[in-house]
Tab-separated table of C-alpha atoms in Angstrom:
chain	number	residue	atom	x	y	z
A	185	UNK	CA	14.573	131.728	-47.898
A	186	UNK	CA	16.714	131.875	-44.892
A	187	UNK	CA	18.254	135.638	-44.244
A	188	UNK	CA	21.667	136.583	-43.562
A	189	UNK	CA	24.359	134.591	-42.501
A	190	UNK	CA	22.228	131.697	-42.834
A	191	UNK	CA	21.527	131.984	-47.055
A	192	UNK	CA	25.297	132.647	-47.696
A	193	UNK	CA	26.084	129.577	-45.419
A	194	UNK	CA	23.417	127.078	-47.421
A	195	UNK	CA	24.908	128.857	-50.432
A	196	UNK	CA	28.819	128.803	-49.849
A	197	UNK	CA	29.460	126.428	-47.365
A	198	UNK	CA	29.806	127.025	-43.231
A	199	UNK	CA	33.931	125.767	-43.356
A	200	UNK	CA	34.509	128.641	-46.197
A	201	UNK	CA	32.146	131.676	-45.861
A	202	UNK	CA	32.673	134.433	-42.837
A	203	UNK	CA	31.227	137.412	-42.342
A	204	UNK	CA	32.807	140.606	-43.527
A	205	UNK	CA	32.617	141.697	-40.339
A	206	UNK	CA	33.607	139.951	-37.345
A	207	UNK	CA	32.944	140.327	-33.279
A	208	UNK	CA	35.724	141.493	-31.238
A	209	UNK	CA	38.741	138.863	-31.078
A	210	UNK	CA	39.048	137.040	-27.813
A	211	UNK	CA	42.410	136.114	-25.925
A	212	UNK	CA	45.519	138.369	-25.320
A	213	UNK	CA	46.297	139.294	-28.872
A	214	UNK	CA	42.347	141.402	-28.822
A	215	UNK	CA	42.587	145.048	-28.686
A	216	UNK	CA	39.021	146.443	-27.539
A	217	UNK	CA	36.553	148.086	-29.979
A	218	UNK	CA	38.675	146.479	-32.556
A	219	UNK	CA	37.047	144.849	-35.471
A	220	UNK	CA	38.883	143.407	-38.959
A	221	UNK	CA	37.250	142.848	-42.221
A	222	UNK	CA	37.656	139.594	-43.916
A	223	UNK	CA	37.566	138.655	-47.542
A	224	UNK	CA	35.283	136.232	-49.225
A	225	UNK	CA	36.502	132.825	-50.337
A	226	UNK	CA	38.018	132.882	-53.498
A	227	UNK	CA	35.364	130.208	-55.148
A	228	UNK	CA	31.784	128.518	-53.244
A	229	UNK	CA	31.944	125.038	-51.984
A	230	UNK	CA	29.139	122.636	-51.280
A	231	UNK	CA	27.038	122.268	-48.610
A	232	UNK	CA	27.087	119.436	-45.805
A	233	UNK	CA	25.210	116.742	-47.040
A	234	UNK	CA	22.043	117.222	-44.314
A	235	UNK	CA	21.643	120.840	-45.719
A	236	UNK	CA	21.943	119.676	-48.906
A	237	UNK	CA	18.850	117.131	-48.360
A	238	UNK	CA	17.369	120.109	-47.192
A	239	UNK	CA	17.854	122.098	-50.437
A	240	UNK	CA	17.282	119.424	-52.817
A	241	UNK	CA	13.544	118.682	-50.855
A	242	UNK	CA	10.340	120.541	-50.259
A	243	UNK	CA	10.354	119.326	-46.678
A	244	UNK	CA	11.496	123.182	-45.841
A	245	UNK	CA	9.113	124.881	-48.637
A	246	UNK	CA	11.047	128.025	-50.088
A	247	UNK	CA	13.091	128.255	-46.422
A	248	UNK	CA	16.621	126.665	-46.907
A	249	UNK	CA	16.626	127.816	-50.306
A	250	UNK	CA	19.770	130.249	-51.594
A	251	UNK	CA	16.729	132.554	-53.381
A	252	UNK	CA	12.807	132.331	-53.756
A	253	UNK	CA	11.717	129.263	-55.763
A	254	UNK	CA	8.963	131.156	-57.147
A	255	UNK	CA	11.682	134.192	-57.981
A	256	UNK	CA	14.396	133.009	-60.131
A	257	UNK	CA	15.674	130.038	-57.851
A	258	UNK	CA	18.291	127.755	-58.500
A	259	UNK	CA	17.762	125.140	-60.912
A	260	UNK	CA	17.417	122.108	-59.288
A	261	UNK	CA	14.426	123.079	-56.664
A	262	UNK	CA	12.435	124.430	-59.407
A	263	UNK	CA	10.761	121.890	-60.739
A	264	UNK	CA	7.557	121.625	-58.348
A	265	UNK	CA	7.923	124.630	-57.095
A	266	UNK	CA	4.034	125.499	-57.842
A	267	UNK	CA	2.772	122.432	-56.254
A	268	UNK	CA	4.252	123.201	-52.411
A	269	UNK	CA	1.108	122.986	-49.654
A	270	UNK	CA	-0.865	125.956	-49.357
A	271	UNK	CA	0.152	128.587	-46.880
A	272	UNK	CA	-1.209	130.897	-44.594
A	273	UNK	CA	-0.616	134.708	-43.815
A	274	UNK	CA	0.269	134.619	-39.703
A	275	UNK	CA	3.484	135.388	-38.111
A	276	UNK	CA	4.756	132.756	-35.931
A	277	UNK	CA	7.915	132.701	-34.298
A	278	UNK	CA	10.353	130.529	-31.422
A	279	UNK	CA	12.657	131.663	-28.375
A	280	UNK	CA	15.357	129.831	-27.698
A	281	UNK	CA	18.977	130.520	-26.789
A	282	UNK	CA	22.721	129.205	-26.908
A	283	UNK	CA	24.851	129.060	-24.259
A	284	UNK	CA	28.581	129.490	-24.029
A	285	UNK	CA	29.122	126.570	-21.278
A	286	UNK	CA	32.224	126.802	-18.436
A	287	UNK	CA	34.629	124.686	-20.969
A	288	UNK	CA	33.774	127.212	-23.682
A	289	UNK	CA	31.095	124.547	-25.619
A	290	UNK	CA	28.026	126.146	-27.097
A	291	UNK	CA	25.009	125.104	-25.853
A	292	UNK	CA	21.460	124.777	-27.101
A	293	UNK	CA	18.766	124.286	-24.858
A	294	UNK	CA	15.973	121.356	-25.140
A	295	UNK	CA	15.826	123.109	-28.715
A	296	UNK	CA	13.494	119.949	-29.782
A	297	UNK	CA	10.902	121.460	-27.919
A	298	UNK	CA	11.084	124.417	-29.628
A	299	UNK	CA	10.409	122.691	-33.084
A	300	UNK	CA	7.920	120.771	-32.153
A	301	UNK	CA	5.552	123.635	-30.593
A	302	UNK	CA	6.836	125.794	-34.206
A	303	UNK	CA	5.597	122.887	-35.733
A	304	UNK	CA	2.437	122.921	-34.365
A	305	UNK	CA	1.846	126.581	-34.420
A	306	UNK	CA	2.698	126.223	-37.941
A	307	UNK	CA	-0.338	123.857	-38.959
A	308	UNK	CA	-2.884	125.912	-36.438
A	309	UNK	CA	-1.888	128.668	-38.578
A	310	UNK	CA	-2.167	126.919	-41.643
A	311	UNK	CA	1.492	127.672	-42.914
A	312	UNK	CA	3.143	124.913	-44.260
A	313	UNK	CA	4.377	122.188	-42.186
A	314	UNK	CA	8.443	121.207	-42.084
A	315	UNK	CA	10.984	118.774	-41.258
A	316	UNK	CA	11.959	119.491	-37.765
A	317	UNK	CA	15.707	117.973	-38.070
A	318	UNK	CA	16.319	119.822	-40.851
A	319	UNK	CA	15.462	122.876	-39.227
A	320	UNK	CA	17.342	122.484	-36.168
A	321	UNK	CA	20.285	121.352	-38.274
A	322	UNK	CA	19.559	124.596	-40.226
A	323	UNK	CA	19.896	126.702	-36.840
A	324	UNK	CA	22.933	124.684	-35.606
A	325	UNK	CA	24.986	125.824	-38.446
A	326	UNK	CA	23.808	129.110	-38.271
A	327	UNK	CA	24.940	129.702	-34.464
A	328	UNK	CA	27.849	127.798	-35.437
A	329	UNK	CA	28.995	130.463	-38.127
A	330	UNK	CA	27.969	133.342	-35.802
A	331	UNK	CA	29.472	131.371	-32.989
A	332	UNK	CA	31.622	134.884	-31.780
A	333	UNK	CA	28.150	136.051	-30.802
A	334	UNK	CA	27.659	134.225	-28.307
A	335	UNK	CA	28.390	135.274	-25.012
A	336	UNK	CA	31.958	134.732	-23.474
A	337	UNK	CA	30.065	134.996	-20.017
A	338	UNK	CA	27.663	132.140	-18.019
A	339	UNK	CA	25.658	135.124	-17.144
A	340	UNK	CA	24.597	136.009	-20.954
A	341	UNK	CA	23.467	134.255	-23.945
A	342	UNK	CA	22.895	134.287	-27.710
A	343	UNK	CA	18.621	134.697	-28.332
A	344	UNK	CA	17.854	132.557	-31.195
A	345	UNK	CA	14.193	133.674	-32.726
A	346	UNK	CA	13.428	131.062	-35.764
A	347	UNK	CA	10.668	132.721	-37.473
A	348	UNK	CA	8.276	131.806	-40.646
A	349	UNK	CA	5.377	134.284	-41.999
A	350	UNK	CA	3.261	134.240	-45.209
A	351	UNK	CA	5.024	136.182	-48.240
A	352	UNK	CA	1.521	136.326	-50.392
A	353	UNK	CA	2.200	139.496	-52.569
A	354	UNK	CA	-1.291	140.268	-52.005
A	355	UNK	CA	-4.627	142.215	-50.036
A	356	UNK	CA	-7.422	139.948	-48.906
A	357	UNK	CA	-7.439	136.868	-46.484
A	358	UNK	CA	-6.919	133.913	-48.097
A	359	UNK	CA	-4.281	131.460	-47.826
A	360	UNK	CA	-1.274	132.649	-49.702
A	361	UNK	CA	1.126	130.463	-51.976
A	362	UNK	CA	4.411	131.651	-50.794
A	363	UNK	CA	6.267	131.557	-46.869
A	364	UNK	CA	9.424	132.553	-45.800
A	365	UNK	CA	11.650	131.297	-42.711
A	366	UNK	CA	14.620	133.042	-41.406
A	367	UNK	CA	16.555	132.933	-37.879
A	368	UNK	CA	17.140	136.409	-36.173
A	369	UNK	CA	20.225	135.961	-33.508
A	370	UNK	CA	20.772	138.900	-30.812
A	371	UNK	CA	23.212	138.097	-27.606
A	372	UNK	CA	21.713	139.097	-24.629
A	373	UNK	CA	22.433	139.893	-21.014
A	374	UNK	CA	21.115	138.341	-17.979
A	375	UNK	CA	17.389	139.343	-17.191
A	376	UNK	CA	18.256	140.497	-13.694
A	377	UNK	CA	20.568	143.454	-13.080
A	378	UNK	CA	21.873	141.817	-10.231
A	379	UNK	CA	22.475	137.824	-8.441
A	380	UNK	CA	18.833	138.273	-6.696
A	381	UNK	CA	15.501	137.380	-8.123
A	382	UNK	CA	13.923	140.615	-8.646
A	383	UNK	CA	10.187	140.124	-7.578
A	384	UNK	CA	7.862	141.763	-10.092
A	385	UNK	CA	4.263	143.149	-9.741
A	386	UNK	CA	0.938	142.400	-11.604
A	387	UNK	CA	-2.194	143.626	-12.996
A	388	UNK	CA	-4.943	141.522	-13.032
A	389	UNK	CA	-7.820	143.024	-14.832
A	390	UNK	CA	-10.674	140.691	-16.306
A	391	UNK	CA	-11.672	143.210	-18.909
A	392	UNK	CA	-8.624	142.011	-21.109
A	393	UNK	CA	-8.208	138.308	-22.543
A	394	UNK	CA	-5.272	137.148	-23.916
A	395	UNK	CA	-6.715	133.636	-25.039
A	396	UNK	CA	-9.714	131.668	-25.376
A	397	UNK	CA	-10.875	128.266	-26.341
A	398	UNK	CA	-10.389	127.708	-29.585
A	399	UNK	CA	-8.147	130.588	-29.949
A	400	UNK	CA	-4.373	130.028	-30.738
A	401	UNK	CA	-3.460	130.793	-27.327
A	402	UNK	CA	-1.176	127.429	-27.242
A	403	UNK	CA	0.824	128.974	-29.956
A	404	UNK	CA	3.081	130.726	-30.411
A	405	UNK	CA	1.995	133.686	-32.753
A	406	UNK	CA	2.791	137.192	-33.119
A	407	UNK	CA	-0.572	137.952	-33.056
A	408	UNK	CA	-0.807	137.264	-29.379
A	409	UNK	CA	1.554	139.096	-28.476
A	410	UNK	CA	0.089	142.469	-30.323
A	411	UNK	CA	-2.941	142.623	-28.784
A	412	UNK	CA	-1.441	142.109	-25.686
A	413	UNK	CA	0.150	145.661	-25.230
A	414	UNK	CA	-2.514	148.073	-24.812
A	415	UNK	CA	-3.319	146.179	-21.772
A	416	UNK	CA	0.592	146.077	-20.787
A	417	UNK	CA	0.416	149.465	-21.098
A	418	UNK	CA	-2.646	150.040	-18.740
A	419	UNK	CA	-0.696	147.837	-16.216
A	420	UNK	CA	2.167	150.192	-16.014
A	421	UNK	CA	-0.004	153.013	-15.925
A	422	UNK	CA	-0.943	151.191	-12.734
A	423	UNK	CA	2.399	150.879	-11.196
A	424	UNK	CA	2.346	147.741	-11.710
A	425	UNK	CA	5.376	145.707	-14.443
A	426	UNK	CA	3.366	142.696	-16.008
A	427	UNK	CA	-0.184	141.510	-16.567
A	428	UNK	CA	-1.649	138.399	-14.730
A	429	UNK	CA	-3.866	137.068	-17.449
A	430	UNK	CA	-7.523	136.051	-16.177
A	431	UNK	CA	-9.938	134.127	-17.889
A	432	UNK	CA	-13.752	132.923	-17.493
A	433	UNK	CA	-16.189	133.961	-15.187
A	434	UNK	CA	-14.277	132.599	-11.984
A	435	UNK	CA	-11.279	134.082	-13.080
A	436	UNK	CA	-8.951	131.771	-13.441
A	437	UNK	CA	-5.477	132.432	-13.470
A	438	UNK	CA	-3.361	131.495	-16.315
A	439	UNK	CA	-0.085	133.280	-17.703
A	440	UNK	CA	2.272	136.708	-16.303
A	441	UNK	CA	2.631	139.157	-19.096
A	442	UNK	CA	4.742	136.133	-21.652
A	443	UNK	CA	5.430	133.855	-19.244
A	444	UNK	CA	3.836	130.613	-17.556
A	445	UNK	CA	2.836	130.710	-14.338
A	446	UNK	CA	3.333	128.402	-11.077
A	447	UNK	CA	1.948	129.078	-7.447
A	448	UNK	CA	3.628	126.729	-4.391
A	449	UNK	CA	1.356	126.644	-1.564
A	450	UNK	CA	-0.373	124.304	0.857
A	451	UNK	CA	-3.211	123.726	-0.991
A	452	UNK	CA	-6.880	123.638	0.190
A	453	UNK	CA	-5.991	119.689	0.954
A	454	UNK	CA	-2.792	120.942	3.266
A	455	UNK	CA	-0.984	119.141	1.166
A	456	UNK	CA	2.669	121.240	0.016
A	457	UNK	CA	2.087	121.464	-4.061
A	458	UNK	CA	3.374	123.504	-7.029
A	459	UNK	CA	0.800	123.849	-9.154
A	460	UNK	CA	0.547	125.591	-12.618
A	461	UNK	CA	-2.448	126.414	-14.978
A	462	UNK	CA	-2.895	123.147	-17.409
A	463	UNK	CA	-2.696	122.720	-21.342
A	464	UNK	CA	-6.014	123.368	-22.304
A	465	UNK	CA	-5.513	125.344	-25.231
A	466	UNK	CA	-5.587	128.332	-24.005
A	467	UNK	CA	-1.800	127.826	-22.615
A	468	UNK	CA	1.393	128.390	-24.384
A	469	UNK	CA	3.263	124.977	-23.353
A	470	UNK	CA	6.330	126.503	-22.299
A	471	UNK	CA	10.032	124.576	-22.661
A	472	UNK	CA	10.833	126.294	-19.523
A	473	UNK	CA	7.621	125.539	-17.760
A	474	UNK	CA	7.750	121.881	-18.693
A	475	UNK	CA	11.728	121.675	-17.450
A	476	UNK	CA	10.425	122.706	-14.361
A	477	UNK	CA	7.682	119.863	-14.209
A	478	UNK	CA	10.077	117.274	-15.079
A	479	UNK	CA	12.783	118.674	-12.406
A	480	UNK	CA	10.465	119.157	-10.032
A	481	UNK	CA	8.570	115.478	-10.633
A	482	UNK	CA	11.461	114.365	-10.493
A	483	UNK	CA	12.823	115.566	-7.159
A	484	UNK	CA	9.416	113.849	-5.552
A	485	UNK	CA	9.527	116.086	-2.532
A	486	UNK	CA	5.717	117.794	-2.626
A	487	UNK	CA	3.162	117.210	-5.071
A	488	UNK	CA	3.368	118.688	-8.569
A	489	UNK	CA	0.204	119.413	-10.139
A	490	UNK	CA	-1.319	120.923	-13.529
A	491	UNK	CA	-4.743	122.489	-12.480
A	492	UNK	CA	-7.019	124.945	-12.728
A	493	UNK	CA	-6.326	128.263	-10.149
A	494	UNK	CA	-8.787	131.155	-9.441
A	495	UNK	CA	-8.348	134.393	-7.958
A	496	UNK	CA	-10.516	133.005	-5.494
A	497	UNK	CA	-8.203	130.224	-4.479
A	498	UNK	CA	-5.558	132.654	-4.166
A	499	UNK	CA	-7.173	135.707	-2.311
A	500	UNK	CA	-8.150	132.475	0.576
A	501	UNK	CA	-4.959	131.259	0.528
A	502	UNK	CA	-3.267	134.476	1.159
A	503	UNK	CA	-5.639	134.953	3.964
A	504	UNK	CA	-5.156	131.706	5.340
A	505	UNK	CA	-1.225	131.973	4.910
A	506	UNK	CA	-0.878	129.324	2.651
A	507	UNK	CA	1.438	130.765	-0.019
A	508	UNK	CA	5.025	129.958	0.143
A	509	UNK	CA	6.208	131.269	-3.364
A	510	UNK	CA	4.727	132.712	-6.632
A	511	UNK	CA	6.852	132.865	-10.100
A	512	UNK	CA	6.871	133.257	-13.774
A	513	UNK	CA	8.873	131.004	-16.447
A	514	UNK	CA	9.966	131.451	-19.465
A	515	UNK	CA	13.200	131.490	-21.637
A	516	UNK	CA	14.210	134.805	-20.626
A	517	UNK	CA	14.033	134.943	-17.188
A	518	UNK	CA	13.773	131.401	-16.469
A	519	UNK	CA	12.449	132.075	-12.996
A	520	UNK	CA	10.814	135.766	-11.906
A	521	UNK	CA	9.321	135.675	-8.704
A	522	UNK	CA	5.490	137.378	-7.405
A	523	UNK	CA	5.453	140.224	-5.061
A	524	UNK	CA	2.430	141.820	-5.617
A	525	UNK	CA	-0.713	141.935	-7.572
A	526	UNK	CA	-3.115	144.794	-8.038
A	527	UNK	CA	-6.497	142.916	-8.478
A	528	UNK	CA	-9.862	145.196	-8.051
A	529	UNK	CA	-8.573	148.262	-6.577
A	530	UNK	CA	-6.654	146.125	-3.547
A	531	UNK	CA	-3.187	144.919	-3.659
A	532	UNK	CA	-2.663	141.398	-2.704
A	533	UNK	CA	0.884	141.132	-1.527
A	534	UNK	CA	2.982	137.528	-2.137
A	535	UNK	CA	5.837	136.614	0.366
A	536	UNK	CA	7.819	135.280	-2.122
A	537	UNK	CA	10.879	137.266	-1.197
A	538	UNK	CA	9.936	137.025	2.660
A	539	UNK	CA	10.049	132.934	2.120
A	540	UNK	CA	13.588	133.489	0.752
A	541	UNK	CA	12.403	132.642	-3.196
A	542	UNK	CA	14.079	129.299	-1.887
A	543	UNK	CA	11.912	126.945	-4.583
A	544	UNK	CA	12.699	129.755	-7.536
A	545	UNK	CA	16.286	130.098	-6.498
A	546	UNK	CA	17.051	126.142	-6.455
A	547	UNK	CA	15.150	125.505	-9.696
A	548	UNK	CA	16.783	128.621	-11.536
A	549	UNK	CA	20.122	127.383	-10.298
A	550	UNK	CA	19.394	123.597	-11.305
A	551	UNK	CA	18.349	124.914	-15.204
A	552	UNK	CA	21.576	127.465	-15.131
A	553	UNK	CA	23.904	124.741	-14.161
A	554	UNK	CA	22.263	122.599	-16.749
A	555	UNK	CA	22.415	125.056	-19.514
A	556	UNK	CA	25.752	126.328	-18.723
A	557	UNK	CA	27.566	122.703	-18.494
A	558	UNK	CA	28.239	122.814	-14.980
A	559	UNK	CA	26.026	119.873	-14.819
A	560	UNK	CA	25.597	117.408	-18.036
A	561	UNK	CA	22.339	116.602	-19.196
A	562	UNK	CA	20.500	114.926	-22.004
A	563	UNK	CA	18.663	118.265	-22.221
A	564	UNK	CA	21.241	119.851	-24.059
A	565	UNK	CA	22.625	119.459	-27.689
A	566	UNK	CA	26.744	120.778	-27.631
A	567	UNK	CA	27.647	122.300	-30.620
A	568	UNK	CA	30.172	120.258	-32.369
């Protein structure tokens, strides 16, 4: 079932159901710190019909439900409730964010990308598949109930983290019979302290692995992201603030600590490229890496390429003064530039900051403008 502010929505109706407690009042009337409880409705309405689909169908198995079919549940979603696909026992989760835009519309971000790589984690992890529309529609009213939570700023942002794990009440491994989805919201603040792109520093260390083929690497699964601290860990032991993943025996380079990575350089052609690692599995396919393909495409100014990059290809092109800019992406940062990265005992050093971050700056910019409405864009769904 769907936690929160979500299951008394589905249950009472977004129009007639608020919280008990509410943010902080905007406008002149506000008093700061100030908070006033509200009463329930006096009797539950209905849902909107496309949450009501939702309820009445198995296309969201035991998610949009008011309680657990399998636990009591209301009457009407009861009667296959033992026949639902079977489902597995991984965590998987999304990232996404809404955006309070310059006319004071809420945002959401290419949030069909999001369901569509959920989707797919979901079946790698053998948890049941869902209706993607109904999802998003799901999340939609959510952020619209909790809409006060979103930032009044175009520097901040509500985090939206849609996530759906296996419920079997159980020990072993084995594919369990029950799964729960709920949507955990949390404004936050802008990843950098200040207006400049603060350059971070990596460890690259081919002892750890954070994917392989095969693996779920191109998914988006808690697990990944557990095993991926003890190395964290050894990186800041290292002075250093992120891992550079490596893999195989050229080690190539594929993601910074959560993010995707992309290297613009003359390449060994002297051609002017971007370049970042391709989708070979072992990849998460970012929403932010693939807004910068399609911006960058799209621009047609140097070549944009998905490819394979070794440590190799960078040490020579550092040598040979090739690199312009290094970065991460991802829906947090959006852009963090390269300065450094500590890779067997020597630091390599990236003038990303000495080139001016100009290709980081002009693509953060062009994303910020799109996702706070300062530009319109088929990328974004407004809140109605």
């Amino acid at each position: 079932m769907l936690c929160g502010s979500l299951r008394l929505a589905l249950a009472q109706g977004p129009w007639r159901w608020q919280p008990r407690w509410q943010p902080v009042p905007r406008g002149p009337c506000a008093r700061a710190g100030s908070r006033r409880p509200l009463s329930h409705p006096a009797a539950p309405c209905a849902p909107p019909q496309p949450l009501l689909a939702a309820l009445r169908s198995r296309r969201l198995p035991m998610a949009s439900l008011p309680q657990d079919c399998n636990n009591g549940c209301l009457e009407e979603c009861m009667g296959e409730a033992g026949s639902n696909p079977v489902m597995g026992t991984l965590k998987l989760f999304e990232g996404m964010k809404a955006f309070r835009d310059v006319d004071n519309k809420i945002r959401l971000f290419r949030p069909n990308l999001n369901m569509d790589r959920m989707h797919r984690s979901a079946l790698r992890a053998t948890l049941p598949g869902f209706d993607k529309e109904e999802l998003m529609e799901c999340i939609l009213q959510l952020v619209k109930l909790d809409q006060e939570w979103v930032p009044y700023s175009t520097s901040a942002s509500l985090y939206i983290r849609p996530t759906l794990i296996g419920t079997e009440p159980s020990l072993g491994v084995k594919k369990p019979t029950k799964a729960m989805i709920f949507v955990i919201l949390s404004p936050v603040g802008s990843y950098f302290s200040k207006e400049t792109l603060n350059p971070v520093s990596l460890w690259a260390n081919p002892k750890f692995v954070r994917a392989w083929k095969g693996g779920t690497g191109d998914c988006k699964m808690g697990g990944n992201y557990g095993s991926s601290l003890f190395a964290q860990c050894e990186a800041v032991e290292n002075g250093c603030q992120q891992v550079l993943w490596l893999h195989g025996e050229d080690n190539q380079i594929t993601e910074v600590g959560t993010m995707n990575l992309f290297l613009y350089w003359i390449n060994e052609d002297g051609e002017e490229e971007l370049a970042t690692p391709p989708l070979d599995g072992i990849i998460l396919p970012g929403v932010t890496r693939q807004s910068i393909l399609d911006l960058a495409r799209k621009w047609g100014e140097f070549k944009v390429s998905e490819r394979y990059l070794t440590m190799g290809d960078l040490t020579t092109a550092l040598e040979q003064n090739r690199v312009k800019e290094m970065f991460g992406s991802g829906t947090a940062c959006i852009v963090c530039p390269v300065s450094d990265i500590l890779y067997k005992g020597e630091t390599l050093h990236i003038p990303s900051v000495e080139n001016g971050t100009k290709l980081a700056t002009r693509i953060l910019d062009k994303l910020t403008d799109i996702q706070y409405g300062r530009e319109e864009s088929d990328w974004t769904i407004i809140l109605s």
